[in-house]
mmCIF file of C-alpha atoms in Angstrom:
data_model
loop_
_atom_site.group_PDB
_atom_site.id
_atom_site.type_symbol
_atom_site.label_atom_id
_atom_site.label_comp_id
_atom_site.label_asym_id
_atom_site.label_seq_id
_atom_site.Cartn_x
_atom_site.Cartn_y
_atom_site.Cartn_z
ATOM 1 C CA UNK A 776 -9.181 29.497 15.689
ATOM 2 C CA UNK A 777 -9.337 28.475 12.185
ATOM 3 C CA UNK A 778 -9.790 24.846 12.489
ATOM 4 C CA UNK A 779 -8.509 22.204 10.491
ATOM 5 C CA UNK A 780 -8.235 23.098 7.011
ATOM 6 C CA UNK A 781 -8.222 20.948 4.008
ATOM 7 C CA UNK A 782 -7.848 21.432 0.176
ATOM 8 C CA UNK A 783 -9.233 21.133 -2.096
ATOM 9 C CA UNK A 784 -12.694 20.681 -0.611
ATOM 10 C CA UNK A 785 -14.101 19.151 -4.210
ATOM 11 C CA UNK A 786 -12.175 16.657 -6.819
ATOM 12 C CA UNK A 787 -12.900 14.903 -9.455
ATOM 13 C CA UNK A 788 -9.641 13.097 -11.656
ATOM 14 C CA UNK A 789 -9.432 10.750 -14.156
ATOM 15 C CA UNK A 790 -8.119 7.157 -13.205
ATOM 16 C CA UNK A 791 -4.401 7.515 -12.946
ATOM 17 C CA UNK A 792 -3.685 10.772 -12.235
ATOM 18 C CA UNK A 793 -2.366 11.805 -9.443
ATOM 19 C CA UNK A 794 -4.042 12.961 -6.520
ATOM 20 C CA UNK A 795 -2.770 15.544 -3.714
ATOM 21 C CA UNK A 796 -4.335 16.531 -0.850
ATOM 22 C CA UNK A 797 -3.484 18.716 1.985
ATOM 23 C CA UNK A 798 -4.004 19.661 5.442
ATOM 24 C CA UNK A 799 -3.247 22.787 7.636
ATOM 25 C CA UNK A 800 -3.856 21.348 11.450
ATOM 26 C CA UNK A 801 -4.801 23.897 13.777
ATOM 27 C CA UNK A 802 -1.836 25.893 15.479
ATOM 28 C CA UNK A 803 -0.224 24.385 17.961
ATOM 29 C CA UNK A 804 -1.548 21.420 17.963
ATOM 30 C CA UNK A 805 1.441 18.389 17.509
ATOM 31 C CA UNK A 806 -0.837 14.987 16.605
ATOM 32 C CA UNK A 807 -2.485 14.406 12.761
ATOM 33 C CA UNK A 808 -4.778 11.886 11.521
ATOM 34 C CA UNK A 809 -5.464 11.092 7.991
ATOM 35 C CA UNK A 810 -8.900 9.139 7.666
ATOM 36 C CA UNK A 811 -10.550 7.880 5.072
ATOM 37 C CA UNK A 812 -14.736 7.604 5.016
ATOM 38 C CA UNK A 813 -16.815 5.412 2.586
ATOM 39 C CA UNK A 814 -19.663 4.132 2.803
ATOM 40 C CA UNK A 815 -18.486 0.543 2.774
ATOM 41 C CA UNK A 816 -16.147 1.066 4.759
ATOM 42 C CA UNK A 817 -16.790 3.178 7.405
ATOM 43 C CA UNK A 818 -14.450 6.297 8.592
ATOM 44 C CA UNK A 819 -10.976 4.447 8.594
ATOM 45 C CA UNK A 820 -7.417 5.833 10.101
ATOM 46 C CA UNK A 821 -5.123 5.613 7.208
ATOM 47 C CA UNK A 822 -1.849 7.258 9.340
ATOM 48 C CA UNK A 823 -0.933 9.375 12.222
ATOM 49 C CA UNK A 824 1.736 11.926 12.894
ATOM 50 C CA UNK A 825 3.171 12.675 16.376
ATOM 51 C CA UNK A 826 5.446 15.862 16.152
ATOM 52 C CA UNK A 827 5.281 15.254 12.104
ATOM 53 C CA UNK A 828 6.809 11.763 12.756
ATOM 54 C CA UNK A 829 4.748 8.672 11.297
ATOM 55 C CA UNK A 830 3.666 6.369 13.932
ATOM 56 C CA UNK A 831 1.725 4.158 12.592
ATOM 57 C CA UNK A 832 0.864 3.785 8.871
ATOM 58 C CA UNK A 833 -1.151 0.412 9.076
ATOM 59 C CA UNK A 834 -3.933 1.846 7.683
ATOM 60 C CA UNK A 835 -2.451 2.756 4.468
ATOM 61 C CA UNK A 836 -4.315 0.557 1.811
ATOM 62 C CA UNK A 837 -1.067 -0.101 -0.585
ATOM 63 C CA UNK A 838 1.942 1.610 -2.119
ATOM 64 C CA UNK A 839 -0.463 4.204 -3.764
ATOM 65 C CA UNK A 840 -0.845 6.054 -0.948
ATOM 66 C CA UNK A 841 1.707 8.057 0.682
ATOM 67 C CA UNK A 842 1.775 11.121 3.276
ATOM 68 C CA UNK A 843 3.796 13.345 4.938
ATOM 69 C CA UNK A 844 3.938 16.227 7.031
ATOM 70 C CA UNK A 845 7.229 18.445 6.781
ATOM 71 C CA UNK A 846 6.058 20.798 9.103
ATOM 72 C CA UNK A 847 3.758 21.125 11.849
ATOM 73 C CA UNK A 848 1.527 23.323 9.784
ATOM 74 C CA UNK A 849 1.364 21.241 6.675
ATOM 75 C CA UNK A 850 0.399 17.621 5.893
ATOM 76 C CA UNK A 851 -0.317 15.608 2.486
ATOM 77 C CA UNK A 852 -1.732 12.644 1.438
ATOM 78 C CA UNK A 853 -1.217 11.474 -2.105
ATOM 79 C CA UNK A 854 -2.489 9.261 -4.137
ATOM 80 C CA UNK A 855 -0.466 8.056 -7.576
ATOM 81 C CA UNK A 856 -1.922 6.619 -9.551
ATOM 82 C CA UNK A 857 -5.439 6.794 -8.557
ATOM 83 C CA UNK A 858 -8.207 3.883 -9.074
ATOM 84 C CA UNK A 859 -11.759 4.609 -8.735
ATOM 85 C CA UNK A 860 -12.059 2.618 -5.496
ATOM 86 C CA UNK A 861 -10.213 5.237 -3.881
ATOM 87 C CA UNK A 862 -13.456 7.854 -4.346
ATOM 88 C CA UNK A 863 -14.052 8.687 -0.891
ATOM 89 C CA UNK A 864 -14.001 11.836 1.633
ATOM 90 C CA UNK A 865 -10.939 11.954 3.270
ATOM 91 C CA UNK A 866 -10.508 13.646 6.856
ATOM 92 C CA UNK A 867 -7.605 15.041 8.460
ATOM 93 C CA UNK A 868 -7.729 15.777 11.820
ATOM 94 C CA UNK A 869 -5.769 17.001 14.854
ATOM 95 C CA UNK A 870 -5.284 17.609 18.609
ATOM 96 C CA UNK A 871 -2.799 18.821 21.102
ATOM 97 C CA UNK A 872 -0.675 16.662 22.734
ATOM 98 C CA UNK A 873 0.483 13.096 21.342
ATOM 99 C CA UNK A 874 -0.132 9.485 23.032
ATOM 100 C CA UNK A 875 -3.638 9.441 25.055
ATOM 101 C CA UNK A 876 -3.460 12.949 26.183
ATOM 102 C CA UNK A 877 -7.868 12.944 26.143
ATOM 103 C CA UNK A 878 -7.232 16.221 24.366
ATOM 104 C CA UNK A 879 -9.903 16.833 21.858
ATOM 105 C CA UNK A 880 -9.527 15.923 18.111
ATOM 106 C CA UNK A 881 -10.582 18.197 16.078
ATOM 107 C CA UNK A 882 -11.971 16.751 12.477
ATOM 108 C CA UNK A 883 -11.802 19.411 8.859
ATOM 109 C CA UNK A 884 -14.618 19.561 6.919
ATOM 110 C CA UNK A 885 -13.022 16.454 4.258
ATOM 111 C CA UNK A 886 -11.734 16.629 0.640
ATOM 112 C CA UNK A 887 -14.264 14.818 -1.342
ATOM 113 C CA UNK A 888 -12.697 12.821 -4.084
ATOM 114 C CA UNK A 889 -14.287 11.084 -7.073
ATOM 115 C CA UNK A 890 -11.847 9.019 -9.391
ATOM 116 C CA UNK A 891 -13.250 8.470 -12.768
ATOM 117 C CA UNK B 1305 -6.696 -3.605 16.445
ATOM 118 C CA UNK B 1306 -9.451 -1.762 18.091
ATOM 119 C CA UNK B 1307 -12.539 -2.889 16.608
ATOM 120 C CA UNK B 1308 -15.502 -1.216 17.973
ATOM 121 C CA UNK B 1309 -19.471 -1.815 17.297
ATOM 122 C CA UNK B 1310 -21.828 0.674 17.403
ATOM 123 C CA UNK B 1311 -25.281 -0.563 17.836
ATOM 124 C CA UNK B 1312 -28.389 -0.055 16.451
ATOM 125 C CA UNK B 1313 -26.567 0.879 13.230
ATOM 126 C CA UNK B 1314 -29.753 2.650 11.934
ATOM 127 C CA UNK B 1315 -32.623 4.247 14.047
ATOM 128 C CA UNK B 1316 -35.724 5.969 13.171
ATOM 129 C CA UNK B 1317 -37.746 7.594 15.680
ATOM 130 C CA UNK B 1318 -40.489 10.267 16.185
ATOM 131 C CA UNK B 1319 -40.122 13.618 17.927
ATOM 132 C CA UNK B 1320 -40.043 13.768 21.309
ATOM 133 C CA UNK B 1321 -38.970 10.203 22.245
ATOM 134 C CA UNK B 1322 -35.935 9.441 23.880
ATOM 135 C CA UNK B 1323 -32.819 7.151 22.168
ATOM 136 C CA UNK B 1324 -29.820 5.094 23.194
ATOM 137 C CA UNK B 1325 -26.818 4.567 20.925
ATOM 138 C CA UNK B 1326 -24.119 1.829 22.048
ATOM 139 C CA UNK B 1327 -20.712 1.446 21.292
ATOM 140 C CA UNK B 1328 -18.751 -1.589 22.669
ATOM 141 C CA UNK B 1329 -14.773 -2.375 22.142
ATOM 142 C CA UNK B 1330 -12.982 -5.526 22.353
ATOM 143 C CA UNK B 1331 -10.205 -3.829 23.999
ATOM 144 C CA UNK B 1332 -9.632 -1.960 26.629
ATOM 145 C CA UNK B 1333 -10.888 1.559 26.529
ATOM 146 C CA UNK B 1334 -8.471 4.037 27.279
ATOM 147 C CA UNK B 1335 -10.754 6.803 25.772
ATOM 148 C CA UNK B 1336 -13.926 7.122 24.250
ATOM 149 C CA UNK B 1337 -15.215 10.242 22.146
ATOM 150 C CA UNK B 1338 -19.048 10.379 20.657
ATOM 151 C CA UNK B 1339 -18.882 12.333 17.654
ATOM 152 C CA UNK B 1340 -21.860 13.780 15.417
ATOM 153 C CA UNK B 1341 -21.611 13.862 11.553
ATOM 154 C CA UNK B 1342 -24.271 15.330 9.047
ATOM 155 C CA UNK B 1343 -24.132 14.371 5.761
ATOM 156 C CA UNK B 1344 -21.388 16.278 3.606
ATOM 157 C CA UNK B 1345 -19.982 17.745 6.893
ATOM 158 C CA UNK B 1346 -16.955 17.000 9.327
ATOM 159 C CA UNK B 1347 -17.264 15.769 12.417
ATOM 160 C CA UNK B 1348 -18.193 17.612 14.705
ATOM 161 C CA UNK B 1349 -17.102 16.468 18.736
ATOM 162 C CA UNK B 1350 -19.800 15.652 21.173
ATOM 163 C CA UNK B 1351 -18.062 14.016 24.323
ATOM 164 C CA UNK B 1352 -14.834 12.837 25.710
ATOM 165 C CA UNK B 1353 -14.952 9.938 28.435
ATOM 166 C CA UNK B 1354 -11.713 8.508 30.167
ATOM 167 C CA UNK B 1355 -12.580 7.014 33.535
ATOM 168 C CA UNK B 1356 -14.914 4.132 34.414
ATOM 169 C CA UNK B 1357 -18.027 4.983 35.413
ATOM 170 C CA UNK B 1358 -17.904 8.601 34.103
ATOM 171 C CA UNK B 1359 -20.578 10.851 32.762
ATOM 172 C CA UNK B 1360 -21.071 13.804 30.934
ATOM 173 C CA UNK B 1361 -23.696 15.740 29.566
ATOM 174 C CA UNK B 1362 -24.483 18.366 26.973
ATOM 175 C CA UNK B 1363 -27.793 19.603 25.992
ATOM 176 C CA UNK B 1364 -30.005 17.094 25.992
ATOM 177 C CA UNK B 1365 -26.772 14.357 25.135
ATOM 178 C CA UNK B 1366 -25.370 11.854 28.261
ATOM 179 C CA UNK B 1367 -22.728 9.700 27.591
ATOM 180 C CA UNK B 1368 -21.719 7.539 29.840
ATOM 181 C CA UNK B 1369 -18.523 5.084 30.147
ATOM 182 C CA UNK B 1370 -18.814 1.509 31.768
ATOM 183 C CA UNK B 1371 -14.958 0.256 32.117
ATOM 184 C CA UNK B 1372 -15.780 -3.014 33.115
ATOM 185 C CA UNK B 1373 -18.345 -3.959 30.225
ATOM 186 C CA UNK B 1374 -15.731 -1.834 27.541
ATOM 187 C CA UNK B 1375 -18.552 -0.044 26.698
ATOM 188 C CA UNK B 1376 -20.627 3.462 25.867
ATOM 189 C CA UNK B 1377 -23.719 4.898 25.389
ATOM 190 C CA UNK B 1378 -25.009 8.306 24.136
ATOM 191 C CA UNK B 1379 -28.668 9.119 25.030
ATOM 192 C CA UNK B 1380 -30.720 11.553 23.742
ATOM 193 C CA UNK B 1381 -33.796 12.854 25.850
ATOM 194 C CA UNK B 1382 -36.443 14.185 24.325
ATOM 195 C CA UNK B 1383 -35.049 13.756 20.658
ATOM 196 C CA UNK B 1384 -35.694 16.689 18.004
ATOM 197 C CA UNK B 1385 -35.306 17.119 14.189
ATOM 198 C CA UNK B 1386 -32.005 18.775 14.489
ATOM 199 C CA UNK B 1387 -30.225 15.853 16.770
ATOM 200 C CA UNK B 1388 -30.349 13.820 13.266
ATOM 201 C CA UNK B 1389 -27.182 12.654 11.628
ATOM 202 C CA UNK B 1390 -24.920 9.873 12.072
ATOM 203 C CA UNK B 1391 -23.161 9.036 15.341
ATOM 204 C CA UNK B 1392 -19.716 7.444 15.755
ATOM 205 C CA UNK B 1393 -18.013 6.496 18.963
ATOM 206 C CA UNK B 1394 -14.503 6.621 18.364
ATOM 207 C CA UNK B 1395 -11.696 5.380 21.142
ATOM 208 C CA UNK B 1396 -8.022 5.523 21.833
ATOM 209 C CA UNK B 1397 -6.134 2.336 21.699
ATOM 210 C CA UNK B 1398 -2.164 1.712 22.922
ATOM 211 C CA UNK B 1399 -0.591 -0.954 20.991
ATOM 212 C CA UNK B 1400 3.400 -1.886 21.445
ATOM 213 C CA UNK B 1401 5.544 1.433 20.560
ATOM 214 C CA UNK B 1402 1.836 2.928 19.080
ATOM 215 C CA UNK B 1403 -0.175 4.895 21.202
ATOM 216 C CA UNK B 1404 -2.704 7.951 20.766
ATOM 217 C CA UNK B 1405 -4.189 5.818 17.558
ATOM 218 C CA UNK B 1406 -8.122 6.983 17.567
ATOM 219 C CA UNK B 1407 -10.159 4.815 15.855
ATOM 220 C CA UNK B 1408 -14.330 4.499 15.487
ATOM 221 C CA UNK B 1409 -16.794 2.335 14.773
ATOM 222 C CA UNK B 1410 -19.218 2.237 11.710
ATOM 223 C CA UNK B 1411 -21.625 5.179 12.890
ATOM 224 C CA UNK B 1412 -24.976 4.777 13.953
ATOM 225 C CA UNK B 1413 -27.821 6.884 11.121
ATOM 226 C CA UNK B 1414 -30.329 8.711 13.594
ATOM 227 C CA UNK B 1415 -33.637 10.253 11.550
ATOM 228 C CA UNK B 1416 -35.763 12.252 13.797
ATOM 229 C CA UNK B 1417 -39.407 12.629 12.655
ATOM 230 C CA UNK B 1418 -41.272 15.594 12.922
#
């Protein structure tokens, strides 16, 4: 398997520009996770996807943010306009099976992203 | 939400000695994974636990579940350079119509001296 894959690995933008990243969960697998990891902060769930439905977006800091997953080989998280307190590595991850199946979440290696 | 505390949050010891890691909810666990990170890397997955009581081991890695105390632990026997890196417990929460939501706690830094 490929794994989780996530683009682009590197970016640096200038604050407010807009940001896009994206996701390719592994195949076959039907749950994504967007997370978030600073410092600060900790690693932080920003949204989920069940069957490339939102189910719970809680974690999503404000309006900024946004994400979706048309497919259930494709997911993006955007940010518009970007501040620098959004620099961070951002994870998406995934799994088979939705709910608590105890199926294994896999993690991609992150999209680093420094706002300027 | 979930909040979960992973104790000591930093830890520093030499080669050869042996380490425990907690991780305690204040909910009710419904799943618990131990993940490893190194720095500029994913995550990469150590251990699942579900039931009370459980146990599981990988190398030189036991984790074990306690239901009734809503709590983990990871130990490492016999630590070496390359089990450094941060540790985070992560765990599966049910909340109304939201289920399958994995959170984690703030990751526990391991150094390993040679």
């Amino acid at each position: 398997d490929a794994g989780v894959i996530q683009s682009p690995r590197h970016e640096v933008t200038e604050m407010g520009q807009e940001v896009t990243l994206r996701c390719k969960p592994i195949s076959g697998h039907n749950s994504l996770f967007w997370y978030r990891q600073t410092m600060m902060r900790g690693l932080e769930l920003l949204i989920y996807f069940n069957n490339n439905v939102p189910i719970d977006d809680s974690g999503m800091p404000e309006d900024r943010f946004s994400a979706k997953m048309p497919n259930a080989s494709f997911s993006t998280l955007k940010i518009q306009p970007s501040e620098p307190r959004d620099s961070a590595v951002y994870f998406c991850a995934s799994r088979s099976g939705t709910g608590i199946s105890g199926n294994t979440i896999y993690f991609g290696e992150g999209s680093w992203l420094t706002v300027v | 939400s979930q909040e979960l505390e992973q104790s000591p949050q930093s830890l520093i010891v030499q080669e050869g000695k042996n380490l425990t890691i907690n991780c305690t909810s204040s909910k009710t666990l419904y799943g618990l994974y131990w993940y490893k990170q190194k720095y500029g890397e994913g995550l990469i997955f150590l251990m699942m636990l579900q039931k009370g009581g459980e146990e599981k081991s990988h190398e030189k890695i036991t984790a074990k579940l306690d239901e009734k105390k809503q709590q983990s632990s990871l130990h490492i026997t016999a630590s070496q350079p390359s089990h450094a890196g941060i540790y985070l417990c992560g765990a599966e929460t049910v909340s109304g119509t939201s289920y399958g939501k994995l959170t984690f706690g703030q990751g526990t830094i391991l150094t390993v001296h040679p």
